[in-house]
XYZ file of C-alpha atoms in Angstrom:
358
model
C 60.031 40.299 65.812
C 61.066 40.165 69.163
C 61.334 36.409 69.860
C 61.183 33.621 67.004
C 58.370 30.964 67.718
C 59.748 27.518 67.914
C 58.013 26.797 64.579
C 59.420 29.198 62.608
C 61.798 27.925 59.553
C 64.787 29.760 60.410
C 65.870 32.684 57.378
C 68.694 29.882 55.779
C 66.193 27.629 55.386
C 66.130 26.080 51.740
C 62.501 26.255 51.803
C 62.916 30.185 52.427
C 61.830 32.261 49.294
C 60.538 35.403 47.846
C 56.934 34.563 46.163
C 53.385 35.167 47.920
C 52.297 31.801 46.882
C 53.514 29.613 49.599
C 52.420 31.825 52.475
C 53.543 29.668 55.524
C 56.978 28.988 54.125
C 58.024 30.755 57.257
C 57.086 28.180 59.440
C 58.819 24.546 60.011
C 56.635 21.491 58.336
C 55.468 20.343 61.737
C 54.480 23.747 62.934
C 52.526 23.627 59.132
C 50.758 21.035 60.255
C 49.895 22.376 63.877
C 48.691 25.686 62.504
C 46.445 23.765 59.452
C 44.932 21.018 63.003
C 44.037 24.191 64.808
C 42.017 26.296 61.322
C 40.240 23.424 60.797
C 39.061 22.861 64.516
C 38.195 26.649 64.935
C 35.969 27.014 61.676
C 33.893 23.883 62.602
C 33.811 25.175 66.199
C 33.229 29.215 65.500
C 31.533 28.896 62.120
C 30.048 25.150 62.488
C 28.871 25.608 65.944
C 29.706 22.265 66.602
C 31.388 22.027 70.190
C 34.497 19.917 70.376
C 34.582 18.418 66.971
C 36.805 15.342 66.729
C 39.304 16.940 64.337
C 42.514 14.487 63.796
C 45.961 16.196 63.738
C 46.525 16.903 59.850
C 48.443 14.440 58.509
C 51.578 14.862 55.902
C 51.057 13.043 52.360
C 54.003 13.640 50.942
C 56.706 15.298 50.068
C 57.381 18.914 51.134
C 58.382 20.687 47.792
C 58.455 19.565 44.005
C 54.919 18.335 44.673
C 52.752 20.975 42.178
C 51.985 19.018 39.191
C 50.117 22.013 37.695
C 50.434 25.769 37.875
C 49.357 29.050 35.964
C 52.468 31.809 35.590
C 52.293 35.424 35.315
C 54.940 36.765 32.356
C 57.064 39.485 33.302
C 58.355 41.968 30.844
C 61.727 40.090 29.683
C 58.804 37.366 28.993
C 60.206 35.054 31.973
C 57.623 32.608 33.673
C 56.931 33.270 37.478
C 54.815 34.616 40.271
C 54.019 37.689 41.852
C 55.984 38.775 45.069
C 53.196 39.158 48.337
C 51.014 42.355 47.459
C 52.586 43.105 44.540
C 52.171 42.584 40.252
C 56.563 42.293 40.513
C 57.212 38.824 38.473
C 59.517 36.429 40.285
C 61.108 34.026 37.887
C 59.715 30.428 38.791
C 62.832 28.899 38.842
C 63.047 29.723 42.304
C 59.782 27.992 42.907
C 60.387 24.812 45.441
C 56.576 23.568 45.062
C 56.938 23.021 41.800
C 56.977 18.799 40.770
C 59.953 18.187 38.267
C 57.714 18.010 35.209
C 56.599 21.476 35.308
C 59.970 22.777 35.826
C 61.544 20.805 33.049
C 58.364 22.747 30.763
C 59.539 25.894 32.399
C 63.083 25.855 31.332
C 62.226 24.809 28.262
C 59.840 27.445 27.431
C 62.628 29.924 28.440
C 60.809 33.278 27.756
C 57.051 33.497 26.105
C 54.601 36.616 24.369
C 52.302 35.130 26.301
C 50.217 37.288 29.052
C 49.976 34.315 30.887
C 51.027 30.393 30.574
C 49.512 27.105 32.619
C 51.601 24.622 32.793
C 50.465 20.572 33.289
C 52.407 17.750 34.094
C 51.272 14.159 34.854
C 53.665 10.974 34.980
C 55.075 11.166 31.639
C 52.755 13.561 29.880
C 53.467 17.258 29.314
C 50.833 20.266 27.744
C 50.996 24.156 28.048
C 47.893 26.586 27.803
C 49.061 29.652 26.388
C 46.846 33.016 27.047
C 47.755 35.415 24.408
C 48.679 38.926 25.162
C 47.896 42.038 23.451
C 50.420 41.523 20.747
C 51.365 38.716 18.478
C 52.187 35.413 20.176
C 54.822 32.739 18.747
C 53.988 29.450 19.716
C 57.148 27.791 21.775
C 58.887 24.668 20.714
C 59.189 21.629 23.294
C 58.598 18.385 24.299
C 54.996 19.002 25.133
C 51.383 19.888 23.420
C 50.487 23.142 23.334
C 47.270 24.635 23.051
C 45.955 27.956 23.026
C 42.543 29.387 25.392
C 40.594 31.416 23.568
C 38.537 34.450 25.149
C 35.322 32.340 26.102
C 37.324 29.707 28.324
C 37.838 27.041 25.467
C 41.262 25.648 24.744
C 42.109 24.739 20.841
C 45.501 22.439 20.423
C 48.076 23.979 18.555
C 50.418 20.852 19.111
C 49.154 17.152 20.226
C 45.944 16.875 21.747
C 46.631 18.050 25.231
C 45.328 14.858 26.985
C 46.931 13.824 30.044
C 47.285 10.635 32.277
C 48.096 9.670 35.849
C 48.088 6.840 37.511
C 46.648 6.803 41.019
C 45.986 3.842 43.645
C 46.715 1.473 40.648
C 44.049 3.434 38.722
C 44.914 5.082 35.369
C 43.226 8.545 34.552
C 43.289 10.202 31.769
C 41.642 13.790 30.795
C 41.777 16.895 29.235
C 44.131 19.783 29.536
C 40.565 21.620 30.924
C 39.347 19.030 33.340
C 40.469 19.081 37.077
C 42.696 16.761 38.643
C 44.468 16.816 41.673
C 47.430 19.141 41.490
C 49.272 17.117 43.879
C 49.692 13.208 42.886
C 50.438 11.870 46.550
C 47.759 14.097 47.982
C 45.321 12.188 45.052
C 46.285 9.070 47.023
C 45.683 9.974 50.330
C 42.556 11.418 49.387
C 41.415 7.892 47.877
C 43.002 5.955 50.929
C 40.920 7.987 53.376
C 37.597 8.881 51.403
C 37.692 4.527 51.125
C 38.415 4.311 54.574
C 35.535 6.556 55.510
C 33.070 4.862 53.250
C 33.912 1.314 54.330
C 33.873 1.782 57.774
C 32.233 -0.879 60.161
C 29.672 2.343 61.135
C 28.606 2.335 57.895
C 28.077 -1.223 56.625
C 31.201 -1.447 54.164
C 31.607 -0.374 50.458
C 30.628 -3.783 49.226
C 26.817 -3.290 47.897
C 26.377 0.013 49.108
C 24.941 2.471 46.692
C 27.137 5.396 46.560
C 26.620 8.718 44.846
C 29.972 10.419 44.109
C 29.333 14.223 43.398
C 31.440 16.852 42.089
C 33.316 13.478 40.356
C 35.014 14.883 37.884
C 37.708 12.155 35.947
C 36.405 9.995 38.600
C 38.878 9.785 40.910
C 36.988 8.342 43.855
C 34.523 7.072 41.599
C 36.607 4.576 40.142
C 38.019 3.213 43.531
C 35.101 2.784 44.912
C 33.519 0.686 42.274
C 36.706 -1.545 42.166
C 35.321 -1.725 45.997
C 32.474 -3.483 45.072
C 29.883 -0.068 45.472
C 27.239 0.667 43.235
C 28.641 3.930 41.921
C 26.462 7.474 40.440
C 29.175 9.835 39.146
C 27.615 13.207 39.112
C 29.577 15.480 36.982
C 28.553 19.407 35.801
C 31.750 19.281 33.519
C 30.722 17.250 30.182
C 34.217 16.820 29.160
C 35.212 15.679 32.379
C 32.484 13.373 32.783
C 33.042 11.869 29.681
C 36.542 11.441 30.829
C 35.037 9.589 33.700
C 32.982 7.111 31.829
C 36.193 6.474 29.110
C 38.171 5.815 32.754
C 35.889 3.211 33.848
C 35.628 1.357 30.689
C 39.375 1.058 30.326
C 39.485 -0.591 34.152
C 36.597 -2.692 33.483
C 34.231 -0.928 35.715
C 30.858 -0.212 35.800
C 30.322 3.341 36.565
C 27.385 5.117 36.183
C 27.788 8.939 34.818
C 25.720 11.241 34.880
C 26.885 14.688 33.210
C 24.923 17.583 35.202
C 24.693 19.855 37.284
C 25.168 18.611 40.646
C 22.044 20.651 42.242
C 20.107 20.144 39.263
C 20.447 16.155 39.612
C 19.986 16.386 43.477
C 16.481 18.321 42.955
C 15.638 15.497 40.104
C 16.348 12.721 42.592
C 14.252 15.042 45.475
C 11.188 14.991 43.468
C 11.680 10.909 42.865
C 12.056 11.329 38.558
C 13.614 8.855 37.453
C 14.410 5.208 38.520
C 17.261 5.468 40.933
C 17.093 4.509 44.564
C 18.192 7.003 47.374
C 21.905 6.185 48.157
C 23.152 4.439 51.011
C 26.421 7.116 51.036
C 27.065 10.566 49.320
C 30.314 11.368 48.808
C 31.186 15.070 47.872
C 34.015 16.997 47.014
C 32.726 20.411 45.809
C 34.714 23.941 44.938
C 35.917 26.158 47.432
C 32.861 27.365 47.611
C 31.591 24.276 49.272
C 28.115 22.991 48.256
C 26.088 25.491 49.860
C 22.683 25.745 51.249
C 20.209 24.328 48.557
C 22.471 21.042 47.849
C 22.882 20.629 51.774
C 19.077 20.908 51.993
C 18.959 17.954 49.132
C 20.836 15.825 50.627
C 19.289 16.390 53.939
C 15.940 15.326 52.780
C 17.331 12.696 50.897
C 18.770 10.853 53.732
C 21.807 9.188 53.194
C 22.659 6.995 56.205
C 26.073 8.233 55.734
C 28.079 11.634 53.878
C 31.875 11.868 53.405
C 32.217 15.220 52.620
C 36.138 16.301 50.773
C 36.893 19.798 51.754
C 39.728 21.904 50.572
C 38.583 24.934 52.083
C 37.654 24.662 56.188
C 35.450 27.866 56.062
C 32.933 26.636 53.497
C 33.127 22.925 54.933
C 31.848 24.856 58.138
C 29.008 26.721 56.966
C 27.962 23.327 55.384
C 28.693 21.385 58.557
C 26.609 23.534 60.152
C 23.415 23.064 57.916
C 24.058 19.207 57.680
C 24.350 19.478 61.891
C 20.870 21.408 61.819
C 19.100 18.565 59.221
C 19.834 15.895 61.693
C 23.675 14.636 61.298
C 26.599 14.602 63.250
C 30.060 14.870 62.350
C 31.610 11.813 63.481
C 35.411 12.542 61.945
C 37.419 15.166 60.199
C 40.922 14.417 59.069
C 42.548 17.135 57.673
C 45.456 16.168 54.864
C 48.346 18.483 54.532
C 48.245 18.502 50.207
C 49.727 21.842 49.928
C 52.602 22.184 52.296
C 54.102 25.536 52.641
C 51.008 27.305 52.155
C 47.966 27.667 53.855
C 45.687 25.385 52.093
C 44.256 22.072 53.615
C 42.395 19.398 52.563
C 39.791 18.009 54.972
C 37.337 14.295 54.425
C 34.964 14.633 56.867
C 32.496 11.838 57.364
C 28.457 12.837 58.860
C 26.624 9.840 60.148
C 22.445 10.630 60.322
């Protein structure tokens, strides 16, 4: 290096450290930000096609570090929790992890060393559970102030200790769910994500959230399901994941909303609604918030011929929200926003709601 960039963190920097995960721990927050703006614009502009898309500077959420609520360790061979350097299956011990929320640490330190070939580690609000993977040997179970359960070769979990259900609260919302059910692994990124999927949803351009018939897909627990029936939408929670969809439905019922679930396959119950079975009406909005994957080609062409006035797509990976952007472009939207959410500082991940108007 011949001459340090202006946004590079300089090599004293407390957020300076050895592990691959946090690739852009290198660079200063701002210049974070800068570099996540510019990925976002370039996808939807290179990939997308789209010509001078109205990409907002990527806003910060929240705090910098201790903001992982949920990660998966490697075990090294003194049976210490950590990560692997960049390139490399060399274990660094997680306790020099900065990312990591409180919670997780606390489990971390009290797990001290493990048998374990590798260990996930949850932690919402007050509410603690470890997923052991067993190794090739035997595997004694830890002792701590959390439940413990064991995955089992086919995916499945079975609890060892407690029942491994979790809770968070979230824009005065309570969620609860399953040590195997997704939730946000960032609790002020959960908010934002709420705040602005709302936002785009009851804009003035599209009518408001009152009465509007919204189909939230990829919904797991609910999270902007919930919201946006407290809104005063007509919400369809579309949900592959039984046990998180059943999560969702328990959610709404302890809030007092009326939610409607529906526990499939999210092309599955797009191709359903396509060929008109059933009694629903087309929505007024779709929201999404597939994998990184994105939703691909054949639930893009759904949704195209289905019409919503309005989509608010939630993207954490800008690549896939491109090639999706693209198809949506070609069936006769246009992206009207994209505001890219900085949920992962330090690394090089971004979250992205992007709203399509017909």
């Amino acid at each position: 290096m011949l001459r340090p960039s202006p946004d590079r963190a300089a090599d004293d920097d407390p957020q300076r450290h050895r592990c691959g995960g946090c690739d852009l721990e290198h660079v200063t927050a701002a210049g974070q930000r800068r570099l996540k703006t510019r990925v976002v614009r370039e996808q939807l502009e290179r990939l997308g096609g789209l010509a001078a898309p109205p990409v907002d500077v990527c806003r910060e959420v929240g705090p910098a570090t201790g903001y992982r609520n949920r990660a998966r360790f490697h075990v090294d061979d003194d049976g210490r929790l950590g990560f692997f350097l960049p390139g490399s299956h060399e274990v660094v011990p997680a306790t020099t992890c900065r990312a990591l929320a409180p919670g997780v640490q606390e489990v971390v330190e009290a797990i001290g060393t493990t048998s374990a070939a590798e260990v996930t580690v949850r932690a919402h609000g007050q509410h603690r559970a470890v997923v052991l993977a067993p190794g090739p040997g035997g595997l004694e179970l830890p002792e701590g102030p959390f439940d413990l359960l064991l995955e089992q070769p086919d995916g499945s979990v079975v609890a060892m200790r407690g029942d491994g259900v979790l809770a968070e609260e979230v824009a005065g919302l309570r969620y609860r769910f399953d040590a195997t059910s997704f939730f946000q692994n960032n609790t002020a990124g959960a908010e934002a994500l709420v705040h602005h999927v709302l936002e785009a949803v009851g804009s003035p351009k599209t009518g408001g959230v009152d009465g509007a018939l919204v189909w939230d897909l990829y919904a797991g627990v609910g999270l902007l399901s919930l919201p946006l029936a407290r809104a005063g939408a007509e919400v369809v929670a579309v949900e592959g994941h039984e046990p998180a969809a059943a999560w969702a439905s328990r959610n709404a019922t302890d809030a007092g909303l009326d939610l409607e679930v529906a526990a499939e396959a999210v092309h599955r119950f797009l191709r359903a609604a396509r060929r008109g079975e059933g009694p629903m009406d087309p929505p007024d909005v779709v929201v999404l918030d597939p994998p990184r994957t994105g939703a691909g080609q054949d639930v893009v062409d759904d949704l195209v011929a289905l019409a919503p006035a309005t989509i608010v797509y939630v993207a954490c990976d800008p690549a896939a929200l491109a090639r999706d952007a693209k198809a949506l472009v070609a069936g006769g939207y246009r992206l009207t926003a994209a505001r890219p959410l900085d949920l992962f500082p330090l690394t090089h991940h971004v979250e992205t709601v992007v709203t399509f108007a017909r």
